[in-house]
XYZ file of C-alpha atoms in Angstrom:
518
model
C 84.031 73.568 123.608
C 84.850 73.225 127.332
C 84.115 76.325 129.361
C 87.727 76.683 130.580
C 89.065 76.695 127.007
C 86.428 79.248 125.948
C 87.377 81.454 128.905
C 91.050 81.222 127.992
C 90.321 82.232 124.387
C 88.229 85.210 125.513
C 91.023 86.290 127.886
C 93.613 85.973 125.085
C 91.449 87.982 122.644
C 90.909 90.690 125.256
C 94.630 90.849 125.975
C 95.552 91.114 122.296
C 92.906 93.810 121.666
C 94.291 95.969 124.466
C 97.968 95.544 123.628
C 99.836 98.635 122.459
C 102.803 97.881 120.216
C 105.569 100.110 118.910
C 106.679 99.837 115.275
C 109.792 101.399 113.770
C 110.692 103.282 110.624
C 114.360 104.121 110.084
C 116.572 105.449 107.321
C 118.249 102.022 107.141
C 114.973 100.089 107.095
C 113.289 98.229 104.234
C 109.680 98.125 103.087
C 109.419 94.349 103.258
C 106.269 92.574 104.446
C 108.467 89.844 105.932
C 109.668 92.360 108.521
C 107.466 92.944 111.560
C 108.715 96.492 112.269
C 108.814 95.844 116.023
C 112.493 96.632 116.464
C 115.027 98.967 114.814
C 116.585 95.873 113.256
C 113.237 94.928 111.696
C 112.290 98.518 110.807
C 110.520 99.602 107.673
C 111.767 102.404 105.434
C 108.684 104.613 104.879
C 105.753 105.952 106.855
C 103.327 105.074 104.053
C 104.324 101.392 104.156
C 104.244 101.340 107.947
C 100.686 102.733 107.987
C 99.629 99.910 105.647
C 101.161 97.256 107.922
C 100.175 98.538 111.365
C 96.621 97.527 112.335
C 94.075 99.695 114.093
C 94.702 99.990 117.807
C 96.612 102.083 120.289
C 99.918 101.532 118.520
C 102.864 103.844 117.859
C 104.834 104.200 114.652
C 108.181 105.617 115.762
C 110.186 107.278 112.993
C 113.902 107.647 113.544
C 116.039 110.715 112.999
C 117.027 111.735 109.508
C 115.581 112.684 106.134
C 112.777 110.627 104.611
C 111.496 111.203 101.074
C 107.779 110.485 100.767
C 106.802 109.166 97.350
C 103.194 108.494 98.338
C 100.639 109.310 100.991
C 100.542 107.785 104.473
C 97.087 106.706 105.743
C 97.106 105.793 109.459
C 94.404 103.600 110.989
C 92.332 104.320 114.086
C 94.212 104.619 117.339
C 97.674 104.995 115.783
C 100.260 107.550 116.923
C 102.921 108.699 114.458
C 105.895 109.978 116.423
C 109.147 111.345 115.078
C 112.404 111.871 116.944
C 111.934 115.623 117.066
C 110.822 118.504 114.892
C 114.074 120.496 115.029
C 117.775 119.963 115.579
C 120.293 117.314 114.566
C 118.052 114.427 115.606
C 114.923 115.710 113.884
C 112.735 113.543 111.692
C 112.156 115.210 108.322
C 109.458 113.883 106.013
C 109.639 115.656 102.652
C 107.440 115.057 99.602
C 109.324 113.701 96.612
C 110.137 116.059 93.754
C 108.477 113.423 91.546
C 105.118 113.593 93.384
C 102.498 113.972 90.668
C 100.759 117.351 90.892
C 97.463 118.465 89.454
C 97.803 121.391 87.093
C 96.292 123.897 89.510
C 94.451 124.313 92.772
C 90.719 124.436 92.024
C 87.429 124.992 93.807
C 87.358 121.313 94.788
C 90.362 121.879 97.044
C 88.558 124.576 98.990
C 85.606 122.181 99.348
C 87.854 119.423 100.649
C 87.208 117.043 97.743
C 90.869 116.445 96.916
C 93.158 114.732 99.368
C 95.662 113.033 97.080
C 98.352 115.693 97.527
C 98.735 115.545 101.310
C 101.607 113.755 103.056
C 99.302 112.260 105.701
C 95.557 111.900 105.107
C 92.557 109.883 106.240
C 88.775 109.930 106.505
C 86.601 108.687 109.356
C 89.623 108.303 111.620
C 89.674 108.568 115.381
C 92.224 108.619 118.210
C 95.044 109.507 115.798
C 98.092 111.576 116.816
C 100.950 112.980 114.734
C 103.817 114.590 116.653
C 107.488 115.523 116.825
C 108.550 115.693 113.190
C 109.024 118.040 110.244
C 106.619 117.891 107.279
C 107.566 119.675 104.066
C 107.666 119.697 100.309
C 110.185 121.228 97.914
C 109.478 124.961 97.373
C 110.140 124.368 93.655
C 107.638 121.464 93.610
C 105.145 122.073 96.452
C 102.293 119.625 96.953
C 98.883 120.743 98.260
C 99.383 120.180 101.985
C 100.898 118.290 104.910
C 97.880 116.818 106.715
C 94.253 116.128 105.796
C 91.468 114.783 108.017
C 87.734 114.500 107.365
C 85.140 113.056 109.750
C 87.716 112.630 112.503
C 87.416 112.373 116.255
C 90.110 112.832 118.909
C 92.787 114.070 116.503
C 96.042 115.585 117.827
C 98.776 117.421 115.917
C 101.621 118.437 118.195
C 105.214 119.687 117.929
C 105.303 119.758 114.123
C 107.386 121.994 111.873
C 105.512 122.409 108.594
C 106.561 124.425 105.555
C 106.370 124.989 101.808
C 102.966 123.744 100.666
C 100.633 125.031 97.981
C 97.297 125.412 99.726
C 97.115 124.290 103.389
C 99.493 123.062 106.039
C 96.698 121.312 107.964
C 93.167 120.773 106.667
C 90.625 119.376 109.135
C 86.911 119.017 108.339
C 83.743 117.714 110.017
C 85.721 116.640 113.080
C 85.413 116.685 116.862
C 87.915 117.006 119.696
C 90.780 118.289 117.587
C 93.978 119.626 119.165
C 96.668 121.507 117.228
C 99.447 122.580 119.580
C 103.031 123.823 119.559
C 103.403 123.684 115.789
C 105.279 126.058 113.476
C 103.824 126.558 109.989
C 105.670 128.663 107.404
C 104.663 129.389 103.806
C 101.968 126.706 103.766
C 99.647 128.646 101.477
C 101.951 129.824 98.747
C 99.519 130.231 95.829
C 96.216 131.967 95.153
C 93.165 130.520 93.369
C 91.281 133.336 91.676
C 90.365 135.710 94.481
C 90.729 133.061 97.191
C 93.605 132.550 99.588
C 94.232 129.296 101.398
C 94.938 129.048 105.104
C 98.048 127.684 106.766
C 95.494 125.934 108.967
C 92.083 125.376 107.362
C 89.126 123.937 109.246
C 85.461 123.382 108.412
C 82.769 122.237 110.818
C 84.869 121.352 113.837
C 83.665 121.273 117.430
C 84.980 120.885 120.992
C 88.486 121.696 119.769
C 91.521 123.822 120.604
C 94.357 125.316 118.530
C 97.041 126.814 120.755
C 100.692 127.854 121.079
C 101.343 127.696 117.340
C 103.454 130.022 115.183
C 102.177 130.752 111.689
C 104.412 132.763 109.363
C 104.582 133.830 105.733
C 107.767 134.995 104.073
C 106.032 135.309 100.696
C 103.189 137.622 101.724
C 100.655 134.942 100.752
C 97.904 133.141 102.558
C 95.716 133.456 105.618
C 96.987 132.314 108.988
C 93.969 130.407 110.279
C 90.919 130.017 108.037
C 87.882 128.330 109.535
C 84.121 127.952 109.270
C 81.371 126.187 111.144
C 82.845 126.190 114.676
C 81.065 125.116 117.844
C 82.983 125.453 121.126
C 86.428 126.044 119.648
C 89.271 127.930 121.310
C 92.089 129.595 119.323
C 94.665 130.835 121.819
C 98.323 131.708 122.456
C 99.257 131.717 118.770
C 101.608 134.076 116.953
C 100.394 134.779 113.398
C 102.222 137.023 110.939
C 101.070 136.454 107.358
C 100.267 138.487 104.251
C 96.481 138.588 104.562
C 93.990 137.935 107.386
C 95.471 136.440 110.550
C 92.185 134.690 111.397
C 89.124 134.445 109.179
C 85.840 132.711 109.911
C 83.074 134.250 107.856
C 80.445 131.516 108.194
C 77.002 131.723 109.780
C 77.539 128.598 111.908
C 79.883 130.063 114.534
C 79.075 129.522 118.198
C 81.251 129.587 121.271
C 84.449 130.571 119.444
C 87.039 132.007 121.835
C 90.028 133.865 120.344
C 92.389 134.849 123.139
C 96.000 135.535 124.126
C 97.188 135.651 120.522
C 99.716 138.014 118.922
C 98.266 138.901 115.517
C 99.747 141.345 113.028
C 96.773 141.165 110.657
C 92.989 141.372 110.829
C 90.522 139.075 112.559
C 87.713 138.719 109.999
C 84.439 137.241 111.271
C 81.655 138.851 109.191
C 78.162 137.471 108.779
C 76.038 139.726 106.587
C 72.732 138.560 108.064
C 71.764 137.667 111.607
C 72.824 134.163 112.681
C 70.721 132.248 115.196
C 71.016 133.003 118.892
C 74.040 131.214 120.404
C 71.872 129.811 123.230
C 70.460 127.409 120.655
C 73.908 125.807 120.657
C 74.237 126.085 124.472
C 76.687 128.967 124.062
C 76.681 132.500 125.480
C 78.433 134.158 122.517
C 79.304 133.631 118.879
C 82.841 135.029 119.216
C 84.668 136.234 122.299
C 87.883 137.991 121.280
C 89.895 138.854 124.384
C 93.373 139.401 125.866
C 95.070 139.530 122.474
C 97.857 141.765 121.194
C 96.579 143.128 117.857
C 98.677 145.470 115.720
C 96.746 145.901 112.455
C 94.810 149.137 111.968
C 92.062 147.116 110.268
C 91.652 145.100 113.425
C 88.328 143.217 113.541
C 85.955 142.885 110.607
C 82.250 142.301 111.293
C 79.336 142.319 111.530
C 78.581 139.522 113.931
C 75.842 139.316 116.534
C 76.434 138.275 120.154
C 80.133 139.038 119.870
C 82.335 140.379 122.637
C 85.680 142.152 122.120
C 87.288 142.725 125.510
C 90.581 143.253 127.389
C 92.661 143.375 124.207
C 95.769 145.484 123.735
C 95.264 146.980 120.271
C 98.530 148.659 119.381
C 97.946 150.034 115.899
C 101.055 150.009 113.719
C 99.596 150.577 110.233
C 97.718 153.409 108.552
C 94.256 153.558 107.103
C 92.083 151.069 108.941
C 89.279 151.078 111.475
C 89.254 149.048 114.691
C 85.808 147.421 114.355
C 83.994 147.541 111.017
C 80.464 146.634 110.027
C 80.487 145.685 106.339
C 76.927 145.406 105.084
C 74.015 143.191 106.034
C 71.421 143.465 108.764
C 72.835 142.793 112.190
C 70.917 143.396 115.397
C 73.879 142.634 117.665
C 74.644 142.924 120.394
C 78.351 143.661 120.014
C 80.222 144.419 123.240
C 83.518 146.311 122.903
C 84.795 146.769 126.448
C 87.931 147.138 128.574
C 90.299 147.352 125.626
C 93.382 149.545 125.490
C 93.555 150.936 121.964
C 96.604 153.005 121.009
C 97.312 155.147 117.975
C 93.844 155.010 116.386
C 94.264 155.986 112.769
C 90.628 156.370 111.697
C 87.421 155.292 113.487
C 87.134 152.945 116.452
C 83.695 151.751 115.309
C 82.760 152.237 111.656
C 79.943 151.000 109.488
C 79.590 150.842 105.733
C 76.237 149.620 104.395
C 73.335 147.743 105.972
C 72.017 148.102 109.533
C 74.089 147.943 112.729
C 72.195 147.828 116.020
C 73.077 147.465 119.698
C 76.788 148.208 119.715
C 78.179 148.901 123.185
C 81.525 150.744 123.335
C 82.190 150.925 127.067
C 85.127 151.210 129.483
C 87.886 151.431 126.899
C 91.046 153.544 126.982
C 91.652 155.023 123.519
C 94.471 157.215 122.228
C 94.327 158.679 118.722
C 97.051 159.366 116.186
C 97.449 162.517 114.145
C 96.096 160.849 111.022
C 96.127 163.915 108.784
C 93.483 163.733 106.072
C 92.596 160.177 107.165
C 91.158 161.451 110.455
C 87.667 160.116 111.146
C 85.199 160.393 114.007
C 85.568 157.911 116.870
C 82.201 156.446 115.880
C 82.040 156.539 112.100
C 78.443 156.308 110.909
C 76.942 157.771 107.761
C 73.248 158.191 108.563
C 70.685 157.426 111.255
C 68.958 154.862 109.025
C 72.017 152.617 109.221
C 72.349 152.398 112.988
C 70.338 152.038 116.157
C 71.210 152.027 119.868
C 74.945 152.618 119.840
C 76.004 153.155 123.443
C 79.298 154.923 124.230
C 79.972 155.115 127.971
C 82.841 155.229 130.464
C 85.604 155.505 127.871
C 88.770 157.581 128.080
C 89.359 159.033 124.605
C 92.511 161.103 124.106
C 93.200 162.866 120.793
C 96.291 164.981 120.047
C 96.064 168.759 120.060
C 97.475 168.743 116.542
C 94.475 166.820 115.221
C 91.325 166.910 117.376
C 88.595 164.356 116.719
C 84.829 164.325 116.659
C 83.101 161.799 118.871
C 80.606 161.112 116.063
C 79.277 162.873 112.954
C 76.515 165.387 113.565
C 74.933 165.252 110.093
C 72.041 163.074 108.883
C 70.645 162.688 112.455
C 73.386 160.322 113.563
C 73.402 161.734 117.149
C 69.797 160.599 117.628
C 70.927 156.959 117.495
C 73.973 157.191 119.769
C 73.900 157.483 123.565
C 77.206 158.938 124.777
C 77.789 159.831 128.415
C 80.255 159.347 131.232
C 83.245 159.518 128.874
C 86.442 161.484 129.466
C 87.102 163.380 126.222
C 90.381 165.194 125.576
C 90.608 167.107 122.286
C 87.417 165.355 121.223
C 84.500 167.536 120.152
C 80.760 167.005 119.707
C 80.464 165.239 123.042
C 76.950 165.834 124.431
C 76.144 166.793 128.004
C 77.021 164.196 130.599
C 80.643 163.742 129.514
C 83.868 165.005 131.098
C 85.730 167.371 128.807
C 89.466 168.036 128.871
C 90.401 166.612 132.272
C 93.684 164.758 132.718
C 93.018 161.077 133.496
C 95.877 160.627 135.969
C 97.322 157.361 134.621
C 100.335 155.760 136.269
C 102.437 156.131 133.086
C 105.177 153.773 134.241
C 105.789 150.037 134.337
C 104.928 147.515 131.656
C 102.849 148.550 128.681
C 99.894 148.415 128.498
C 98.432 147.409 131.815
C 100.530 149.297 134.332
C 100.876 152.344 132.078
C 97.122 152.898 131.833
C 95.995 152.109 135.367
C 95.026 155.026 137.601
C 98.030 156.390 139.479
C 96.172 156.506 142.786
C 92.736 156.941 144.307
C 92.864 160.680 143.463
C 93.118 160.056 139.702
C 90.268 161.714 137.900
C 88.934 158.474 136.392
C 88.467 156.611 139.684
C 84.838 155.774 140.517
C 83.481 158.283 137.980
C 81.995 155.780 135.545
C 78.289 155.164 135.154
C 76.797 152.032 136.675
C 76.080 149.630 133.809
C 73.531 146.867 133.964
C 73.297 143.548 132.132
C 72.450 144.764 128.619
C 75.925 146.240 128.477
C 77.887 143.178 129.483
C 76.529 139.992 128.033
C 78.775 137.074 129.051
C 79.700 138.571 132.429
C 78.763 141.541 134.596
C 81.701 143.096 136.448
C 81.173 145.963 138.914
C 77.449 145.271 139.225
C 75.787 148.004 141.200
C 79.039 149.950 141.565
C 80.348 153.026 139.785
C 83.433 151.730 137.912
C 86.460 153.752 136.950
C 86.432 155.380 133.536
C 88.662 153.518 131.100
C 89.883 149.956 130.692
C 91.634 149.350 134.022
C 90.013 149.456 137.441
C 92.058 151.001 140.233
C 92.831 148.555 143.000
C 91.861 145.379 141.177
C 94.320 142.624 140.402
C 95.325 143.047 136.774
C 94.199 140.326 134.410
C 96.819 137.860 133.326
C 97.990 138.908 129.878
C 100.844 137.096 128.201
C 102.339 136.919 124.738
C 102.301 133.492 123.061
C 105.337 131.293 123.650
C 107.173 134.031 125.523
C 107.489 136.281 122.478
C 108.601 139.815 123.415
C 106.382 142.723 122.440
C 108.380 143.302 119.272
C 107.743 141.296 116.143
C 110.108 138.304 116.085
C 112.289 137.587 113.089
C 110.901 135.085 110.624
């Protein structure tokens, strides 16, 4: 073959390989292989058929406005973007599972292990560079299928601007995948049934890395399901989400959790991240923490469930609205920590701030928090709830403002069974809190600003003469872990430093500080 012809063929092949085409699905289309789908006039009628016709490559399947009944699953190829005309409004694209979709009799253990994918609207394995955006995915509440989207062994997967509702087990299920983005989606009642003692998650992930889930709204009107249920994360950020469901807002109870950042969320239920035994040091995964939970608005009294080593809980606004819980709990197992609980504003504490059940809890640092307690009646517990010295070691309580009501004073910690021998408490401002050892400030008024936005302006020192200013103990690295603010300087007592620029703290998607209507 002449060289010029060979060069022309190579150029043509390169051009074809890099070409990005747009294919169309419309309500007036037809699933006919004689159509090429490249114009509205040649459009196909279903996403499933389009995914069979469109080859791998950086192509777009554009679905028109209207209602589409899915009778079978769509399986996109590598590089393909599925784009609707919008997720809400008159021009929205609505893809709804057929009422005739064949269902298995019940959700079983294989669903929680990711072995079934036949009841998802969109599903694939070993896919990469795939995007689904700007449409509504649903099934009939009277005939819900398992889920909306399933991916296993994926890479560079994006779900964006999707409205998802009325599924049996999961809205999205993503496993063994890298570089996943889930953004600006609304999921409602996507985990409507229970299997034995197990709840599904509106979003369920297993073994994902280098990923982000942000600016989503996850709601349950049935009281069922978890909001986000994950396991096996490495370098994953979960941020700016609003989650209001019946059970845990976020759960990730697996040993393989490293570099998980949970921040700027509004959560009405618990964050559950327990690991009964000690997981490996996060540095082995090039991380500085297992979980960093910060700058969230949290309203459940049972706020964060541990234990978990190398975890930091900082700069949260914990506004307790329910009775009977504890802010941080250690439920069994041997955990050497450290756990840093710092710079949080915690209002209306119902029972303990830190509480342990069974096992061993070591190296817990409760420092520079501002804490107000409720009159909890017979539910009242000590600030640090610990049963016996054998169950704890090296709890450090420093530089906190702890305010209890006159009607129901608190103990700082129990004095029986040698508990005080394992807790170092000094430099705290204690009001109506007893059993504080020497080295604490008793009964002084903190001198907070008490005006402006709640919480940050309310709880900052009013001026340089406020009692809390520069009275905190200097804390060195063992207390701070991922960062060391105020090194070598006496900080203010409490969560907010006088004179510093307040940290940016915003509610996801502009939600006001009252629970939005579902």
